[in-house]
Amino acid sequence: MARKNLIGISDDPIDADAERAAADRPIAGLNPAPRPAAAVGGITRSLSNITQKVERAQELERQLAEGLAVVELDPAHVDASFVADRLGVAAHEQQSLAAQIREHGQQVPILVRPHPTAEGRYQVAYGHRRLAAAREIGGKVRAVVRELNDEQLVVSQGQENNARADLSFIERALFATRLEDRGFSREIIMAALGVDKAALSKMVSVVRRLPIVAIEAIGPAPSIGRRRWFELAELLSPDEKAEAASAFMQGQEFQEASSDQRFDALCTFLSTSRARAKAIPWVAPDETSPIRIRETESGTTLTFSRKSAPGFADFVRQRLKSLYLEYQEETGD
């Protein structure tokens, strides 16, 4: 893949040792050829220079392919990974990272691969926040370019996040579920996340039981672990609960809270709502309780007891039309 005018070799050293060593490495870590003891003719020198340049170019391409060289890329030519692994980054955290890079430079390169479908573009394996910071600052982003297939990319993406330990439980669980939905094997997902089969099953099961809109509305919730996410799934299990939760999460107070606070607020709301929605028995004239009535934000549910009044549910069902007509006459609807 041609990369002309898209990348530049960085001469910004990563550390002091690299800086000292770089003085003798003119291009991509290559040592200059020793000077001949005797003078050579002009033609010989020209041929030698051409040969060295070709060899250096070939070595550079080899190092790029193996991910051994750090290059500078235009952030406009770099796209995100095809699988998101974050539920957003707090604005103050991103601003802090951008300020740090602006002051001290980008110390750690990002990892990218040549884009599999777009000529001349790249795709991030990891380093999305550093890429965003480079875009904000307006400079180049330092990167390692490596040929990666989809499986290698997601494993690199997951393992780098594991090493940094900055993804929350629900972000890791959502990342695992997205990979599974894209057809990646459990073995690849376990390698990416560094977990065993049992842990992976629990992570995926949590996400499968939760509405994705609730996860995205809450965000990463860094202090919330697996057990509490399971508890939230239990609170959200009835359909009417999910509807009530959706309305609650639209509120300004919920949206302005931190991610952990949003999680706690939703749990509190659903727990209180569940207490209000407790079924109340309806007492008949014969002092039996053939019906239990449950009131929720979205409607009313009647539960007929087959033990107290067998066949009463069918009796009411057959008379629903006449009851509704009577209701319309009385209300004028």
Coordinates of C-alpha atoms in Angstrom, one line a residue:
M1 CA 0.0 0.0 0.0
A2 CA 1.4 3.4 -1.0
R3 CA 1.9 5.8 1.9
K4 CA 3.5 8.7 0.1
N5 CA 2.9 12.0 1.8
L6 CA 0.8 10.3 4.5
I7 CA 3.5 9.4 7.0
G8 CA 6.7 10.9 8.2
I9 CA 9.4 9.3 10.2
S10 CA 9.6 10.7 13.7
D11 CA 13.0 11.9 15.0
D12 CA 11.4 12.6 18.4
P13 CA 13.1 10.2 20.8
I14 CA 11.1 8.2 23.3
D15 CA 13.7 8.4 26.1
A16 CA 17.2 9.6 26.7
D17 CA 18.9 6.4 25.7
A18 CA 17.0 6.4 22.4
E19 CA 18.0 10.0 21.9
R20 CA 21.7 9.3 22.4
A21 CA 21.5 6.2 20.1
A22 CA 19.6 8.1 17.5
A23 CA 22.6 10.3 16.7
D24 CA 24.1 7.4 14.8
R25 CA 20.9 6.2 13.2
P26 CA 19.9 8.4 10.3
I27 CA 16.8 6.5 9.1
A28 CA 14.6 4.1 11.1
G29 CA 17.3 2.7 13.3
L30 CA 19.7 1.9 10.5
N31 CA 23.4 2.2 11.2
P32 CA 25.3 4.2 8.6
A33 CA 27.6 2.2 6.4
P34 CA 31.3 2.4 7.4
R35 CA 33.3 4.9 5.3
P36 CA 35.7 3.1 3.0
A37 CA 39.4 3.4 3.9
A38 CA 40.4 4.5 0.5
A39 CA 38.8 7.1 -1.8
V40 CA 36.5 5.9 -4.5
G41 CA 35.5 7.3 -7.8
G42 CA 32.4 9.5 -8.3
I43 CA 30.5 6.8 -10.1
T44 CA 31.2 4.2 -7.5
R45 CA 30.2 6.6 -4.7
S46 CA 26.9 7.4 -6.6
L47 CA 26.1 3.8 -7.0
S48 CA 26.9 3.1 -3.4
N49 CA 24.6 5.9 -2.2
I50 CA 21.8 4.7 -4.4
T51 CA 22.2 1.2 -3.1
Q52 CA 22.2 2.4 0.5
K53 CA 19.1 4.5 -0.1
V54 CA 17.3 1.5 -1.6
E55 CA 18.4 -0.8 1.2
R56 CA 17.3 1.8 3.8
A57 CA 13.9 2.2 2.1
Q58 CA 13.5 -1.6 2.0
E59 CA 14.5 -1.8 5.7
L60 CA 12.0 0.9 6.6
E61 CA 9.2 -0.9 4.9
R62 CA 10.1 -4.1 6.7
Q63 CA 10.1 -2.3 10.0
L64 CA 6.8 -0.6 9.3
A65 CA 5.2 -4.0 8.4
E66 CA 6.5 -5.5 11.6
G67 CA 5.6 -2.5 13.7
L68 CA 9.1 -1.7 14.7
A69 CA 9.2 1.9 13.6
V70 CA 7.4 4.9 15.0
V71 CA 5.9 7.1 12.3
E72 CA 3.9 10.4 12.4
L73 CA 0.5 10.3 10.9
D74 CA -2.1 13.0 10.1
P75 CA -5.0 12.3 12.5
A76 CA -7.4 13.0 9.6
H77 CA -6.2 9.8 8.0
V78 CA -6.8 7.6 11.0
D79 CA -10.2 6.0 11.7
A80 CA -11.5 4.4 14.9
S81 CA -11.5 0.6 15.5
F82 CA -14.5 -1.2 14.1
V83 CA -15.4 -2.3 17.7
A84 CA -15.9 0.4 20.3
D85 CA -14.5 -0.4 23.7
R86 CA -15.5 2.7 25.7
L87 CA -18.7 4.3 26.8
G88 CA -17.3 7.8 26.5
V89 CA -14.6 9.7 28.3
A90 CA -15.2 12.5 30.8
A91 CA -14.5 15.9 29.2
H92 CA -12.1 16.9 32.0
E93 CA -10.1 13.7 31.6
Q94 CA -9.7 14.2 27.8
Q95 CA -8.7 17.9 28.4
S96 CA -6.1 16.8 30.9
L97 CA -4.6 14.3 28.5
A98 CA -4.5 16.9 25.7
A99 CA -2.8 19.4 28.0
Q100 CA -0.2 16.8 29.1
I101 CA 0.6 15.9 25.5
R102 CA 0.8 19.5 24.5
E103 CA 3.3 20.2 27.3
H104 CA 5.4 17.0 27.2
G105 CA 4.7 15.5 23.8
Q106 CA 3.2 12.1 23.0
Q107 CA 5.4 9.7 24.9
V108 CA 3.5 6.5 24.0
P109 CA 2.6 5.7 20.3
I110 CA -0.7 4.4 19.3
L111 CA -1.1 1.2 17.3
V112 CA -2.7 1.3 13.9
R113 CA -3.1 -0.9 10.9
P114 CA -3.5 0.0 7.2
H115 CA -7.2 0.4 6.7
P116 CA -8.5 -2.9 5.2
T117 CA -10.9 -1.2 2.8
A118 CA -9.8 2.5 2.4
E119 CA -6.6 3.1 0.5
G120 CA -4.2 5.5 2.2
R121 CA -6.0 5.4 5.6
Y122 CA -5.4 3.7 8.9
Q123 CA -7.4 2.1 11.6
V124 CA -6.7 2.3 15.3
A125 CA -6.1 -0.9 17.4
Y126 CA -5.5 1.2 20.6
G127 CA -4.8 4.8 21.5
H128 CA -8.2 6.4 20.7
R129 CA -7.8 9.0 23.4
R130 CA -4.3 9.9 22.3
L131 CA -5.6 10.2 18.7
A132 CA -8.4 12.5 19.9
A133 CA -5.9 14.6 21.8
A134 CA -3.7 15.0 18.7
R135 CA -6.8 16.1 16.8
E136 CA -7.5 18.7 19.5
I137 CA -3.9 20.0 19.6
G138 CA -3.7 20.1 15.8
G139 CA -0.5 18.1 15.3
K140 CA 0.6 14.7 14.1
V141 CA 0.0 11.5 16.1
R142 CA 2.9 9.2 16.7
A143 CA 2.0 5.6 15.8
V144 CA 3.3 2.1 15.2
V145 CA 1.9 0.7 11.9
R146 CA 1.4 -3.0 11.8
E147 CA -0.3 -5.4 9.4
L148 CA -3.1 -6.9 11.5
N149 CA -6.1 -9.0 10.7
D150 CA -9.4 -8.4 12.5
E151 CA -8.6 -11.0 15.2
Q152 CA -5.2 -9.6 15.9
L153 CA -6.6 -6.1 16.1
V154 CA -9.2 -6.9 18.7
V155 CA -6.8 -9.0 20.8
S156 CA -4.3 -6.1 20.7
Q157 CA -7.1 -3.6 21.5
G158 CA -8.3 -5.7 24.5
Q159 CA -4.9 -6.6 25.9
E160 CA -3.7 -3.0 25.9
N161 CA -6.8 -1.9 27.8
N162 CA -6.2 -4.7 30.3
A163 CA -2.6 -3.6 30.8
R164 CA -3.8 0.0 31.4
A165 CA -6.6 -1.2 33.7
D166 CA -8.7 1.8 32.8
L167 CA -11.9 0.1 31.4
S168 CA -14.8 -0.5 33.8
F169 CA -16.5 -3.8 34.2
I170 CA -19.5 -2.9 32.0
E171 CA -17.2 -1.5 29.2
R172 CA -15.3 -4.8 29.2
A173 CA -18.5 -6.8 29.2
L174 CA -20.0 -4.7 26.4
F175 CA -16.8 -5.0 24.4
A176 CA -16.9 -8.8 24.8
T177 CA -20.6 -8.9 23.7
R178 CA -19.9 -6.7 20.6
L179 CA -17.1 -9.0 19.6
E180 CA -19.4 -12.1 20.0
D181 CA -22.1 -10.4 18.0
R182 CA -19.5 -9.9 15.2
G183 CA -18.8 -13.6 15.1
F184 CA -15.5 -13.7 17.0
S185 CA -14.9 -17.0 18.8
R186 CA -14.9 -17.2 22.6
E187 CA -11.2 -18.1 22.5
I188 CA -10.4 -14.9 20.7
I189 CA -12.6 -12.8 23.1
M190 CA -11.0 -14.5 26.1
A191 CA -7.5 -13.7 24.7
A192 CA -8.5 -10.1 24.2
L193 CA -9.9 -9.6 27.7
G194 CA -7.6 -11.9 29.6
V195 CA -10.4 -13.8 31.2
D196 CA -11.5 -17.5 31.5
K197 CA -14.6 -19.1 30.0
A198 CA -16.7 -18.7 33.2
A199 CA -15.9 -15.0 33.7
L200 CA -16.6 -14.3 30.0
S201 CA -20.0 -16.0 30.2
K202 CA -21.0 -13.9 33.2
M203 CA -19.9 -10.7 31.4
V204 CA -21.9 -11.5 28.3
S205 CA -24.9 -12.6 30.3
V206 CA -25.1 -9.2 32.2
V207 CA -25.2 -7.3 28.9
R208 CA -27.7 -9.7 27.4
R209 CA -30.1 -9.0 30.3
L210 CA -29.8 -5.2 30.2
P211 CA -31.3 -2.7 27.7
I212 CA -28.5 -1.2 25.7
V213 CA -30.1 2.2 26.0
A214 CA -29.8 1.9 29.8
I215 CA -26.1 0.9 29.6
E216 CA -25.3 3.8 27.3
A217 CA -27.3 6.3 29.4
I218 CA -25.4 5.3 32.6
G219 CA -22.0 5.2 31.0
P220 CA -18.9 3.4 32.2
A221 CA -19.7 3.6 36.0
P222 CA -16.1 2.8 37.0
S223 CA -17.0 1.9 40.6
I224 CA -19.8 -0.5 39.8
G225 CA -18.9 -4.2 39.5
R226 CA -20.6 -7.3 38.1
R227 CA -22.9 -8.0 41.1
R228 CA -24.5 -4.6 41.1
W229 CA -25.1 -4.7 37.3
F230 CA -26.9 -8.0 37.8
E231 CA -29.0 -6.4 40.5
L232 CA -29.9 -3.6 38.0
A233 CA -30.9 -6.2 35.4
E234 CA -33.3 -7.8 38.0
L235 CA -34.8 -4.4 38.7
L236 CA -35.3 -3.8 35.0
S237 CA -36.8 -7.2 34.2
P238 CA -40.5 -6.3 33.8
D239 CA -41.2 -4.5 30.5
E240 CA -43.1 -1.7 32.3
K241 CA -40.0 -1.1 34.4
A242 CA -37.8 -0.6 31.4
E243 CA -40.4 2.0 30.1
A244 CA -40.4 3.8 33.4
A245 CA -36.6 3.8 33.5
S246 CA -36.4 5.2 30.0
A247 CA -38.5 8.2 31.0
F248 CA -36.5 8.6 34.2
M249 CA -33.2 8.7 32.3
Q250 CA -34.4 11.6 30.2
G251 CA -34.5 13.8 33.2
Q252 CA -32.0 16.7 33.5
E253 CA -30.8 15.8 37.0
F254 CA -30.0 12.2 35.9
Q255 CA -28.1 13.4 32.8
E256 CA -26.0 16.0 34.7
A257 CA -24.9 13.4 37.3
S258 CA -21.6 11.5 37.2
S259 CA -21.7 7.9 35.7
D260 CA -21.6 6.2 39.1
Q261 CA -24.3 8.6 40.4
R262 CA -26.5 7.8 37.4
F263 CA -26.3 4.1 38.2
D264 CA -27.2 4.6 41.9
A265 CA -30.0 7.0 41.0
L266 CA -31.6 4.6 38.5
C267 CA -31.4 1.7 41.1
T268 CA -33.0 3.9 43.7
F269 CA -35.8 4.9 41.4
L270 CA -36.5 1.4 40.3
S271 CA -36.4 0.0 43.8
T272 CA -38.9 2.7 45.0
S273 CA -41.0 2.1 41.9
R274 CA -41.1 -1.6 42.6
A275 CA -42.3 -1.0 46.1
R276 CA -45.1 1.2 44.8
A277 CA -46.0 -1.5 42.2
K278 CA -46.7 -4.2 44.8
A279 CA -49.8 -6.1 44.0
I280 CA -52.8 -5.2 46.2
P281 CA -55.6 -7.8 46.7
W282 CA -59.2 -6.8 45.8
V283 CA -61.6 -8.1 48.4
A284 CA -64.9 -9.3 47.1
P285 CA -68.3 -9.1 48.9
D286 CA -67.8 -12.7 50.1
E287 CA -64.5 -11.6 51.6
T288 CA -62.4 -13.6 49.2
S289 CA -59.6 -12.1 47.1
P290 CA -60.1 -13.3 43.5
I291 CA -58.1 -10.5 42.0
R292 CA -54.8 -8.8 42.8
I293 CA -54.2 -5.3 41.3
R294 CA -50.8 -3.9 40.4
E295 CA -50.4 -0.2 39.6
T296 CA -47.3 1.0 37.7
E297 CA -46.4 4.2 35.9
S298 CA -47.4 2.7 32.6
G299 CA -50.6 0.9 33.5
T300 CA -52.7 -1.4 35.7
T301 CA -52.5 -5.2 35.8
L302 CA -55.2 -7.5 37.1
T303 CA -54.2 -11.0 38.2
F304 CA -57.0 -13.5 38.6
S305 CA -56.7 -16.2 41.2
R306 CA -57.8 -19.6 39.8
K307 CA -57.9 -21.0 43.4
S308 CA -60.2 -18.3 44.9
A309 CA -62.6 -18.0 41.9
P310 CA -62.1 -20.6 39.2
G311 CA -63.4 -19.4 35.8
F312 CA -63.8 -15.8 36.9
A313 CA -61.1 -14.6 34.5
D314 CA -63.0 -16.1 31.5
F315 CA -66.2 -14.6 32.9
V316 CA -64.7 -11.2 32.9
R317 CA -63.0 -11.7 29.5
Q318 CA -66.4 -12.5 27.8
R319 CA -67.9 -9.4 29.2
L320 CA -65.1 -7.0 28.3
K321 CA -67.0 -5.6 25.3
S322 CA -70.1 -4.7 27.3
L323 CA -68.0 -3.3 30.2
Y324 CA -66.1 -1.1 27.8
L325 CA -69.3 0.2 26.1
E326 CA -70.7 0.9 29.6
Y327 CA -67.5 2.8 30.4
Q328 CA -67.9 4.9 27.3
E329 CA -71.5 5.8 28.1
E330 CA -70.6 6.9 31.6
T331 CA -67.5 8.9 30.6
G332 CA -68.8 10.2 27.3
D333 CA -65.7 9.0 25.4

